[in-house]
XYZ file of N, CA, C and O in Angstrom:
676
model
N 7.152 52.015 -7.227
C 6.453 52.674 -6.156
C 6.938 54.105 -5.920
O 6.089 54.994 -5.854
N 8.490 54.457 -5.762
C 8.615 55.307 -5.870
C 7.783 56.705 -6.606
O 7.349 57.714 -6.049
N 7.761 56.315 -8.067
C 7.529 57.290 -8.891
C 5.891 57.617 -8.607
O 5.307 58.613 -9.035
N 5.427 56.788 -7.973
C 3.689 56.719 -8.248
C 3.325 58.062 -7.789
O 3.957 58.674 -6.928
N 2.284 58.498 -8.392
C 1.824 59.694 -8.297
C 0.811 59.406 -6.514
O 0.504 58.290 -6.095
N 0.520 60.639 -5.846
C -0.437 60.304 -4.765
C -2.098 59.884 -5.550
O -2.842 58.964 -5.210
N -2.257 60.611 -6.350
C -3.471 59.677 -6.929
C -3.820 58.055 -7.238
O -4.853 57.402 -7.085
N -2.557 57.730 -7.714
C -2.454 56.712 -7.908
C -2.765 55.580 -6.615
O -3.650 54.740 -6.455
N -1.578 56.002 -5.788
C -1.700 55.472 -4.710
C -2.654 55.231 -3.989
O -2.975 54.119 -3.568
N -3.182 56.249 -3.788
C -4.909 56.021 -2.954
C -5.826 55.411 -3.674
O -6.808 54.936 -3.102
N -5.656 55.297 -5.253
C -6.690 54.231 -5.798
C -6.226 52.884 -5.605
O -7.049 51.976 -5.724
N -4.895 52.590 -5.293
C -4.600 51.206 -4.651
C -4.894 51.389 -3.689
O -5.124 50.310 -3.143
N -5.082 52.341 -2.936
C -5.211 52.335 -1.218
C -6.893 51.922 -1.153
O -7.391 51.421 -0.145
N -7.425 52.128 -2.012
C -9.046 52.108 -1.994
C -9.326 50.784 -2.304
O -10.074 50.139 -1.570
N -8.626 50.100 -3.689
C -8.903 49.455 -4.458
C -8.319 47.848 -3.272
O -9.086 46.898 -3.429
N -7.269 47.597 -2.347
C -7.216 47.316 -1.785
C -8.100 46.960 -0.231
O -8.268 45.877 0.329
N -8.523 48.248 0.133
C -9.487 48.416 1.103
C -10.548 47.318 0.352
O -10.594 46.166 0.783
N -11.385 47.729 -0.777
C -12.282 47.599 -1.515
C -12.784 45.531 -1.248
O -13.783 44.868 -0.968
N -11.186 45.286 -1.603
C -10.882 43.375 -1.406
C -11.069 43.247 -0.581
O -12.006 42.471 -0.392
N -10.332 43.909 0.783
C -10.561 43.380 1.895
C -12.242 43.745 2.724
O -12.412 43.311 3.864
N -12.937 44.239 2.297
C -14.421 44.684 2.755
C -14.652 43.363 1.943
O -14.849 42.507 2.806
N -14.719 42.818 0.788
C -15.604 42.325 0.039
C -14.618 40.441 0.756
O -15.476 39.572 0.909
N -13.728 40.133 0.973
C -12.888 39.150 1.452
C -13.881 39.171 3.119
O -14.537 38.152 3.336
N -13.911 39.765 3.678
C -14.821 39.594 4.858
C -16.331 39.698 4.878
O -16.986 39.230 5.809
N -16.916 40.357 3.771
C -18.391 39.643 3.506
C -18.196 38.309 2.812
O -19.041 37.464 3.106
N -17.283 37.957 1.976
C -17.611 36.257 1.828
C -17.056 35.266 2.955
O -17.051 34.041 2.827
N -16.589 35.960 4.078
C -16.168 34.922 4.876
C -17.340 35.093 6.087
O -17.232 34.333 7.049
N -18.456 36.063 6.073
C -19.127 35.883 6.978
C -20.382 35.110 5.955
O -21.146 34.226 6.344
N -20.349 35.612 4.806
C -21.111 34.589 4.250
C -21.173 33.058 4.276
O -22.327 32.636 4.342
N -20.446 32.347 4.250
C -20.319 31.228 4.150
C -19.862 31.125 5.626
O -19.517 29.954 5.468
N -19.536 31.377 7.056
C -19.720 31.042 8.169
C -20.843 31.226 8.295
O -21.019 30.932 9.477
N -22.154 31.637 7.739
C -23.440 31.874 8.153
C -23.986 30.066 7.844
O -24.321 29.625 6.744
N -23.943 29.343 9.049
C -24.129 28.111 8.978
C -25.503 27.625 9.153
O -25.824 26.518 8.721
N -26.321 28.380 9.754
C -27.739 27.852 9.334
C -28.176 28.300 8.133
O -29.003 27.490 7.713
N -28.030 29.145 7.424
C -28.608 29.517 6.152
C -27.883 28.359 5.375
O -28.609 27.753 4.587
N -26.685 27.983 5.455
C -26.138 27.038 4.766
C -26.895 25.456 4.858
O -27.104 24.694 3.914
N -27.141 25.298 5.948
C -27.937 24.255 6.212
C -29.350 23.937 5.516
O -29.882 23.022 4.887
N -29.718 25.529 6.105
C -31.589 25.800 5.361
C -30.983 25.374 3.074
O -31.599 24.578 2.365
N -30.344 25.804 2.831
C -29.915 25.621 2.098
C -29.554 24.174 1.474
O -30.477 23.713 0.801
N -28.921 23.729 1.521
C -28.609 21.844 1.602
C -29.867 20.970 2.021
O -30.273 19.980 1.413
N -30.367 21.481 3.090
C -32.056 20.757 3.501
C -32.742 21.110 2.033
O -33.312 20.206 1.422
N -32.672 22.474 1.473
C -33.428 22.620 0.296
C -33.255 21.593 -0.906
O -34.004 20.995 -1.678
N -31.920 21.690 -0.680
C -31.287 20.741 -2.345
C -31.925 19.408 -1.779
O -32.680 18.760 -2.503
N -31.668 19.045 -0.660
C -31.797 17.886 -0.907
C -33.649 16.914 -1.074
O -34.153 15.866 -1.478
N -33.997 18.275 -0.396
C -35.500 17.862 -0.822
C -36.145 17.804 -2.307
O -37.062 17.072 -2.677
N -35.428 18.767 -3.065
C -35.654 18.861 -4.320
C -34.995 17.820 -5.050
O -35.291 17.585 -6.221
N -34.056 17.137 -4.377
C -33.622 15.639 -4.811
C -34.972 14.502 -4.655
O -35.624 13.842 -5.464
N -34.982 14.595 -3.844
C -35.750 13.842 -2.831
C -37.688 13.420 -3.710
O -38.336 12.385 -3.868
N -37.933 15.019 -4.075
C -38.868 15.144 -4.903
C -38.444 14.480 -6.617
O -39.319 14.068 -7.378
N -37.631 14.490 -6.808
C -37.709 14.095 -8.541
C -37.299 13.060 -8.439
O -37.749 12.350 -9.339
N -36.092 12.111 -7.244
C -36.343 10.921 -7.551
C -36.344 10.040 -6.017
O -35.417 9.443 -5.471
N -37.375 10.177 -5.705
C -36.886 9.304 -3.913
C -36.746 8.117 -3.608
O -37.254 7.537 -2.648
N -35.768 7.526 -4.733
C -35.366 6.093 -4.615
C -34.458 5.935 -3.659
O -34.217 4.936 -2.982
N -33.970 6.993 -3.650
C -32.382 6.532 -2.181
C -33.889 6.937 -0.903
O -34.267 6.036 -0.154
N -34.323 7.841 -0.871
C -35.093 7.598 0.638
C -35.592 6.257 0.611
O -35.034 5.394 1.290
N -36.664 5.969 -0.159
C -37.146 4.388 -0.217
C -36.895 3.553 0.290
O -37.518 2.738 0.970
N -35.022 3.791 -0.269
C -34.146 2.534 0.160
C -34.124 2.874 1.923
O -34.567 2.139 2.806
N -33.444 4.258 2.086
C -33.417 3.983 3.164
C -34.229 3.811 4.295
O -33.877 3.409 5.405
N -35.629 4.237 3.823
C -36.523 3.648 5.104
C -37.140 2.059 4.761
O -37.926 1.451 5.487
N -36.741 1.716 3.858
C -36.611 0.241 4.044
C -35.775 -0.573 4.927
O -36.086 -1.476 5.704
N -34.406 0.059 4.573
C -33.355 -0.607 4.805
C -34.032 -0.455 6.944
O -34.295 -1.346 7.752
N -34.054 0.709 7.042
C -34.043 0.866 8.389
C -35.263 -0.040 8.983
O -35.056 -0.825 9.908
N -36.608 0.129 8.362
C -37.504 -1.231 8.921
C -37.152 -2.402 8.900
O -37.610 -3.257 9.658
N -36.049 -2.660 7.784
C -36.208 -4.279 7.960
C -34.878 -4.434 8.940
O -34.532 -5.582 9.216
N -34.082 -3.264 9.503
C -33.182 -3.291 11.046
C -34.064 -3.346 11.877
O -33.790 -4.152 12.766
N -35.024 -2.844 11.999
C -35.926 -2.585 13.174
C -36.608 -4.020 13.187
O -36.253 -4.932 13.935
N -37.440 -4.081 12.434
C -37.688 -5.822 12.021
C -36.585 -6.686 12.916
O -36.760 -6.937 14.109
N -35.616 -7.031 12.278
C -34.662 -7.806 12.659
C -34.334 -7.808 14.279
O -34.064 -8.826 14.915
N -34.418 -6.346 14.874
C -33.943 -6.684 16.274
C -35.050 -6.724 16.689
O -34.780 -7.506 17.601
N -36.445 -6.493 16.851
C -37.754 -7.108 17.406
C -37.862 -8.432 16.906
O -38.555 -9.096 17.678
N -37.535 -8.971 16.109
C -37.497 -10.509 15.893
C -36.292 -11.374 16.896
O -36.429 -12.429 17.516
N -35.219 -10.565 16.785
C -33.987 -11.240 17.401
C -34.321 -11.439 19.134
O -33.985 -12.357 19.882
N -35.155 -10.121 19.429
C -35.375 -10.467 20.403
C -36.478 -11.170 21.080
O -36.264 -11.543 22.233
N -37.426 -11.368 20.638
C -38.528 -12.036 20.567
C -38.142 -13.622 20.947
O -38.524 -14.360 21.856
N -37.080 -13.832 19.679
C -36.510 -15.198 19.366
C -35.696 -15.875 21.013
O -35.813 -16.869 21.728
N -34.984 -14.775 20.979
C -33.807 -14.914 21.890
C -34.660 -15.524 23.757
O -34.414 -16.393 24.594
N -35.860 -14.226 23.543
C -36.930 -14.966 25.253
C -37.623 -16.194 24.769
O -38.360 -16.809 25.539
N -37.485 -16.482 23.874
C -38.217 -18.305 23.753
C -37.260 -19.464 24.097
O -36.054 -19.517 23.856
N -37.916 -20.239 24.615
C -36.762 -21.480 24.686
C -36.393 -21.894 23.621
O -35.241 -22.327 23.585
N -37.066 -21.917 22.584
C -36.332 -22.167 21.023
C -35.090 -21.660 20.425
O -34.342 -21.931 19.486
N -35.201 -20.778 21.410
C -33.865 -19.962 20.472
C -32.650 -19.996 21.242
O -31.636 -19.407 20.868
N -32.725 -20.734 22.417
C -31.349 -21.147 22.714
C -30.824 -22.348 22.570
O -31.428 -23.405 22.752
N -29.289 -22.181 22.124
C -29.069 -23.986 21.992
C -28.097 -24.224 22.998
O -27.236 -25.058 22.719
N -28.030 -23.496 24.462
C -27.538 -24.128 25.645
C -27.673 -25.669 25.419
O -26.779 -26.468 25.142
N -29.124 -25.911 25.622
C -29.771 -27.183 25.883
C -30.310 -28.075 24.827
O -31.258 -28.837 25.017
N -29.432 -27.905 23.292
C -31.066 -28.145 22.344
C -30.723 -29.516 22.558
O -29.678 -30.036 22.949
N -32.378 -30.226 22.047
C -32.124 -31.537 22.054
C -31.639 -32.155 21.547
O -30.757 -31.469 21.031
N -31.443 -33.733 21.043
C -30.285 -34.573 21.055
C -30.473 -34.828 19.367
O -29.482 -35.119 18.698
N -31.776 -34.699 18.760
C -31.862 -34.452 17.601
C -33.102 -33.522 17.207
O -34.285 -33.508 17.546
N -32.243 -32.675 16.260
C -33.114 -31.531 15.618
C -32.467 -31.066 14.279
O -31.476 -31.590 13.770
N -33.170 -30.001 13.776
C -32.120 -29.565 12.176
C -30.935 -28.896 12.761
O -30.308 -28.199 11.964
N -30.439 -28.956 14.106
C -29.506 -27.838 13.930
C -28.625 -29.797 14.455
O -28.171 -30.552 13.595
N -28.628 -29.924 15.052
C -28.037 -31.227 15.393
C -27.599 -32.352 14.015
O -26.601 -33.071 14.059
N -28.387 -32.319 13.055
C -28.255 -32.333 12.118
C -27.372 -32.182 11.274
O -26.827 -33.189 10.824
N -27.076 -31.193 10.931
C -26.396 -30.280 10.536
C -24.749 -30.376 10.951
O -23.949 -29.724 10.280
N -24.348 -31.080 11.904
C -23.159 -31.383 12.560
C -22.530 -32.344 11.484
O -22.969 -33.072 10.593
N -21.289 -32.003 11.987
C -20.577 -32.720 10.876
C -20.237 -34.159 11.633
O -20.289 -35.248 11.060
N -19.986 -34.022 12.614
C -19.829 -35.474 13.315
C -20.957 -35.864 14.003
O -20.636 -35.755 15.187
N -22.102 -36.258 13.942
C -23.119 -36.687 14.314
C -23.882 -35.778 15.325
O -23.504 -34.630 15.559
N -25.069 -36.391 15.966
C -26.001 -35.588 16.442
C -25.349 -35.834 18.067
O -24.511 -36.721 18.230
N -25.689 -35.199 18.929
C -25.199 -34.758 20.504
C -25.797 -35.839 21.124
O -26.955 -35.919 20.714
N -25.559 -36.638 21.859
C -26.305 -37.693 22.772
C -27.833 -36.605 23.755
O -28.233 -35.553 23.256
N -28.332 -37.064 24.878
C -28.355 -35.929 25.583
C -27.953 -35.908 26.949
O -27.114 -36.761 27.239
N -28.309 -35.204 27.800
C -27.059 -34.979 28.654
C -27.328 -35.837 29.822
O -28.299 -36.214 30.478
N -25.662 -36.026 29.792
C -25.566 -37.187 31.012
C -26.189 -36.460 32.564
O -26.148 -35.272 32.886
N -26.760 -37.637 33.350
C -27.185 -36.952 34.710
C -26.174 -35.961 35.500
O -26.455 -34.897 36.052
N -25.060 -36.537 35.410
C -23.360 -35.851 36.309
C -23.729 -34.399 35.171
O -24.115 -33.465 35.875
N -23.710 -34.103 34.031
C -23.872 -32.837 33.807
C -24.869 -31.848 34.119
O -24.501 -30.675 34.063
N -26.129 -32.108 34.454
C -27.142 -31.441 34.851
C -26.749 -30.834 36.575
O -27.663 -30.295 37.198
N -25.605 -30.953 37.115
C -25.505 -30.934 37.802
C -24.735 -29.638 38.245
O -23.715 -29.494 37.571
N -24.976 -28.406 39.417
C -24.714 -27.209 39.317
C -22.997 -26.944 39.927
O -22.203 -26.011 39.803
N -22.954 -28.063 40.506
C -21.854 -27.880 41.500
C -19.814 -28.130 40.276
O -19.514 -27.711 39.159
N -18.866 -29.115 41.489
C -17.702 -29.240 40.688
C -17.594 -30.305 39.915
O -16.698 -30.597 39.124
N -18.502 -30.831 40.175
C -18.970 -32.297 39.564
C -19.471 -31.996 38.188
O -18.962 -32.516 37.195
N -20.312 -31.289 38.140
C -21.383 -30.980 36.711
C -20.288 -30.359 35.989
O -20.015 -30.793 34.870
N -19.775 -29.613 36.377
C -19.014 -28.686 36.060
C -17.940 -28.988 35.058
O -17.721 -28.564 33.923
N -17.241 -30.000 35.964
C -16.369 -31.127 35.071
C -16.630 -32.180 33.977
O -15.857 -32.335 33.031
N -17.798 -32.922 34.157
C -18.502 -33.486 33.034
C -18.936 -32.783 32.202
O -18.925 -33.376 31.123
N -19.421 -31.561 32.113
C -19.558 -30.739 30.796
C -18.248 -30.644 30.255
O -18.024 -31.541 29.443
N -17.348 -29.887 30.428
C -16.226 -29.796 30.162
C -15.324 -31.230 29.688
O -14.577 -31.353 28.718
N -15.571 -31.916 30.402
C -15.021 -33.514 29.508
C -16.267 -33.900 28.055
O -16.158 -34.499 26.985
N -17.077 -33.381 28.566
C -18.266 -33.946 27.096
C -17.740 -32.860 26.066
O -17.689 -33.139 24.868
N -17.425 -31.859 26.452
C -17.283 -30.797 25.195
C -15.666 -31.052 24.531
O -15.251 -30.855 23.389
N -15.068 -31.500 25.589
C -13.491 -31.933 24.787
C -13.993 -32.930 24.047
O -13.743 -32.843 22.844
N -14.626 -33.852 24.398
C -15.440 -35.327 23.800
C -15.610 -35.149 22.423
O -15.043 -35.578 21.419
N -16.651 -34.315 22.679
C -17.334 -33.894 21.287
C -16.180 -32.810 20.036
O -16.187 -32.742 18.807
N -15.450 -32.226 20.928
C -13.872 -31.783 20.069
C -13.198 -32.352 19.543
O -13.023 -31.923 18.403
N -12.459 -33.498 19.871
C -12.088 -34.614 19.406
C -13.035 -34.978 18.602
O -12.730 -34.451 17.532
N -14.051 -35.587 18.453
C -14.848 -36.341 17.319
C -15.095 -34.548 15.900
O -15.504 -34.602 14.741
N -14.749 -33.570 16.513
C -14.960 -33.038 15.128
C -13.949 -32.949 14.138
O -12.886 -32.675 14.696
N -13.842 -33.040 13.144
C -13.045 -33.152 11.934
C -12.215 -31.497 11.420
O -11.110 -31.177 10.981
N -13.570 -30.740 11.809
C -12.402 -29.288 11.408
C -11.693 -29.082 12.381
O -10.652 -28.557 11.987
N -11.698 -29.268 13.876
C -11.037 -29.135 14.835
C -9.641 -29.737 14.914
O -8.594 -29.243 15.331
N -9.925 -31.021 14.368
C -8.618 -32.080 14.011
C -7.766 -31.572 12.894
O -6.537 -31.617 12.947
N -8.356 -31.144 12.002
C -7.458 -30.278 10.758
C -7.148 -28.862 11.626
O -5.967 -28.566 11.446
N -7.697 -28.076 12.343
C -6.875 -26.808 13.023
C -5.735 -27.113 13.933
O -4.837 -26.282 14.068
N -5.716 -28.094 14.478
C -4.676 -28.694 15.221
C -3.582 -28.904 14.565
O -2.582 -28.200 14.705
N -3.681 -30.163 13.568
C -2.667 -30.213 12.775
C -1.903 -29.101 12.749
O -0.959 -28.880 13.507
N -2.306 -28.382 11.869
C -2.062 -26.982 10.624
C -1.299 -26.187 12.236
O -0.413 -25.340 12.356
N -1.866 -26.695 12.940
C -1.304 -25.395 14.406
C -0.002 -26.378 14.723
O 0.988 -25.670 14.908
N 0.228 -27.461 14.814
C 1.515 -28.606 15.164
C 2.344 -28.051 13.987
O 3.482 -27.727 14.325
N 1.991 -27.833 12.462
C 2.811 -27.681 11.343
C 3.422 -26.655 11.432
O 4.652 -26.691 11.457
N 2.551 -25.145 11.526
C 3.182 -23.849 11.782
C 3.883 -23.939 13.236
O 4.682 -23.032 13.001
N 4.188 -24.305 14.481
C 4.909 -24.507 15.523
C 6.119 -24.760 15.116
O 7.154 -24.118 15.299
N 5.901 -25.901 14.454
C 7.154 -26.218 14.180
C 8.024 -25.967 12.754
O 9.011 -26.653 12.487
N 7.535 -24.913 11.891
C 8.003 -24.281 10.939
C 9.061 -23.077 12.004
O 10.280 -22.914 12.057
N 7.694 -22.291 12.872
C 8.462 -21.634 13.681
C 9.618 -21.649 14.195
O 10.626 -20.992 13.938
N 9.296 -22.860 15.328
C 10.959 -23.372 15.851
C 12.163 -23.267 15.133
O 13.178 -22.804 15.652
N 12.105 -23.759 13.714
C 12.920 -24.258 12.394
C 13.411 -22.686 12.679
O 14.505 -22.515 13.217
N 12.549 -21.493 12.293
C 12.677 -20.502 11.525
C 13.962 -19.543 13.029
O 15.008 -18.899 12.954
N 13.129 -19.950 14.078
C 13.676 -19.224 15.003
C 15.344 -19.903 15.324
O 16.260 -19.382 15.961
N 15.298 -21.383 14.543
C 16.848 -21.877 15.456
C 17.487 -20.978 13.977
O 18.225 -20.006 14.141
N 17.237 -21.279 13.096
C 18.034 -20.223 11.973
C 17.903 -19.049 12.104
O 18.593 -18.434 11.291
N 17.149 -18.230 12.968
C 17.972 -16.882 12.985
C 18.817 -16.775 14.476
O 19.199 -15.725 14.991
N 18.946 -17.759 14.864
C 19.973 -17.357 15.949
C 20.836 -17.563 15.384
O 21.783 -16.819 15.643
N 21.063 -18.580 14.362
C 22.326 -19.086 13.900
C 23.418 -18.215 13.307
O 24.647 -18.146 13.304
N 21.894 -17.302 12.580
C 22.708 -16.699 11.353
C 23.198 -15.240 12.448
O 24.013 -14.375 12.128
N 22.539 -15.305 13.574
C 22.971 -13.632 14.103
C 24.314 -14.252 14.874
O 25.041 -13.390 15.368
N 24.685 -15.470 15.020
C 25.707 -15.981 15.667
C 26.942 -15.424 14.375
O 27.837 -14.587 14.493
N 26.600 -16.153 13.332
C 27.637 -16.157 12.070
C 28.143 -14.470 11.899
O 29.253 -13.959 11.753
N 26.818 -13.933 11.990
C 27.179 -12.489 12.028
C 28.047 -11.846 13.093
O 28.991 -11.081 12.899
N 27.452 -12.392 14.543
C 28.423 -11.961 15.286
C 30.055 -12.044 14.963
O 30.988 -11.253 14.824
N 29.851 -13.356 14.931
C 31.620 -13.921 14.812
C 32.178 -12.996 13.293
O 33.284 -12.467 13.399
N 31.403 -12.814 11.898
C 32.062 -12.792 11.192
C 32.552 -10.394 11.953
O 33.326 -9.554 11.497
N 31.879 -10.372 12.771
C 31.838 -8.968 13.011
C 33.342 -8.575 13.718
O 34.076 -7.594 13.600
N 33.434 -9.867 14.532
C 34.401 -10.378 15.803
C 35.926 -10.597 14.741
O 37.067 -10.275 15.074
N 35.640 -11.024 13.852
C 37.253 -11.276 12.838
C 37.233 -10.035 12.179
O 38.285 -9.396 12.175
N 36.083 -9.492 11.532
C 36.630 -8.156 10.854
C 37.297 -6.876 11.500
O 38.284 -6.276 11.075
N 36.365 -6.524 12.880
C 36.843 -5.662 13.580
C 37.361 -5.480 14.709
O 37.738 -4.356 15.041
């Protein structure tokens, strides 16, 4: 630097300037965010035109959502479509692994502490008679008591540790 002639210098002084003019037109270029947009809307229409299998899909995909929740709800204001109450045999009753539901005792139809309680004893009822319920139980008695096991051995061993901590130091 020293030696540089002043000519020199000012053509770095220019040639510098020069980057930084041209470093701030590409940064207002590309912050120019609607042209960028108008831009991308372009590509993607010209996608869109040569092969519009992804739109297809997606205004399919979206009618048969729209479908689905005008059906769901449709379903849902019919008495059919709730199984609060279904009857005592049907395909969904059926379908039970421990037999079909009796139907309901008079004491359950009932709004008060009375009804209240006979549902609640019919539904433990019907808990007991199911078979996957009886296997989650188990499996929940087995891991309990793996637990316990696991928890009296680490007191044990933080005991052993204590003490062996208590003779060393």
């Amino acid at each position: 630097m020293p030696k540089d002639s002043i000519p020199e210098l000012e053509l770095a002084n220019v040639r510098t300037r020069e980057r930084l003019t041209d470093s701030v037109s590409e940064i207002r270029r590309r912050s120019d965010v609607p042209a960028r947009t108008r831009l991308a809307v372009a590509k993607a229409r010209q996608r869109w035109h040569r092969d519009p299998t992804p739109l297809v899909a997606m205004g399919v995909t979206a009618a048969t959502g729209l479908a689905a929740i005008i059906l769901g709800a449709r379903i849902g204001r019919s008495p059919a479509g709730h199984l609060a109450q279904p009857p005592a045999s049907s395909a969904f009753t059926a379908l039970l692994p421990f037999g079909a539901r009796g139907g309901l005792d008079l004491d359950q139809t009932r709004s008060d502490r009375k009804g209240r309680k006979a549902r609640s004893k019919a539904a433990e009822e019907a808990l007991e008679r199911d078979p996957a319920h009886k296997l989650r139980n188990k499996q929940r008695i087995g891991i309990a008591a793996v637990q316990r096991q696991a928890t009296k051995n680490r007191k044990k061993a933080a005991k052993r540790a204590k003490a062996a901590a208590r003779v060393k130091g």
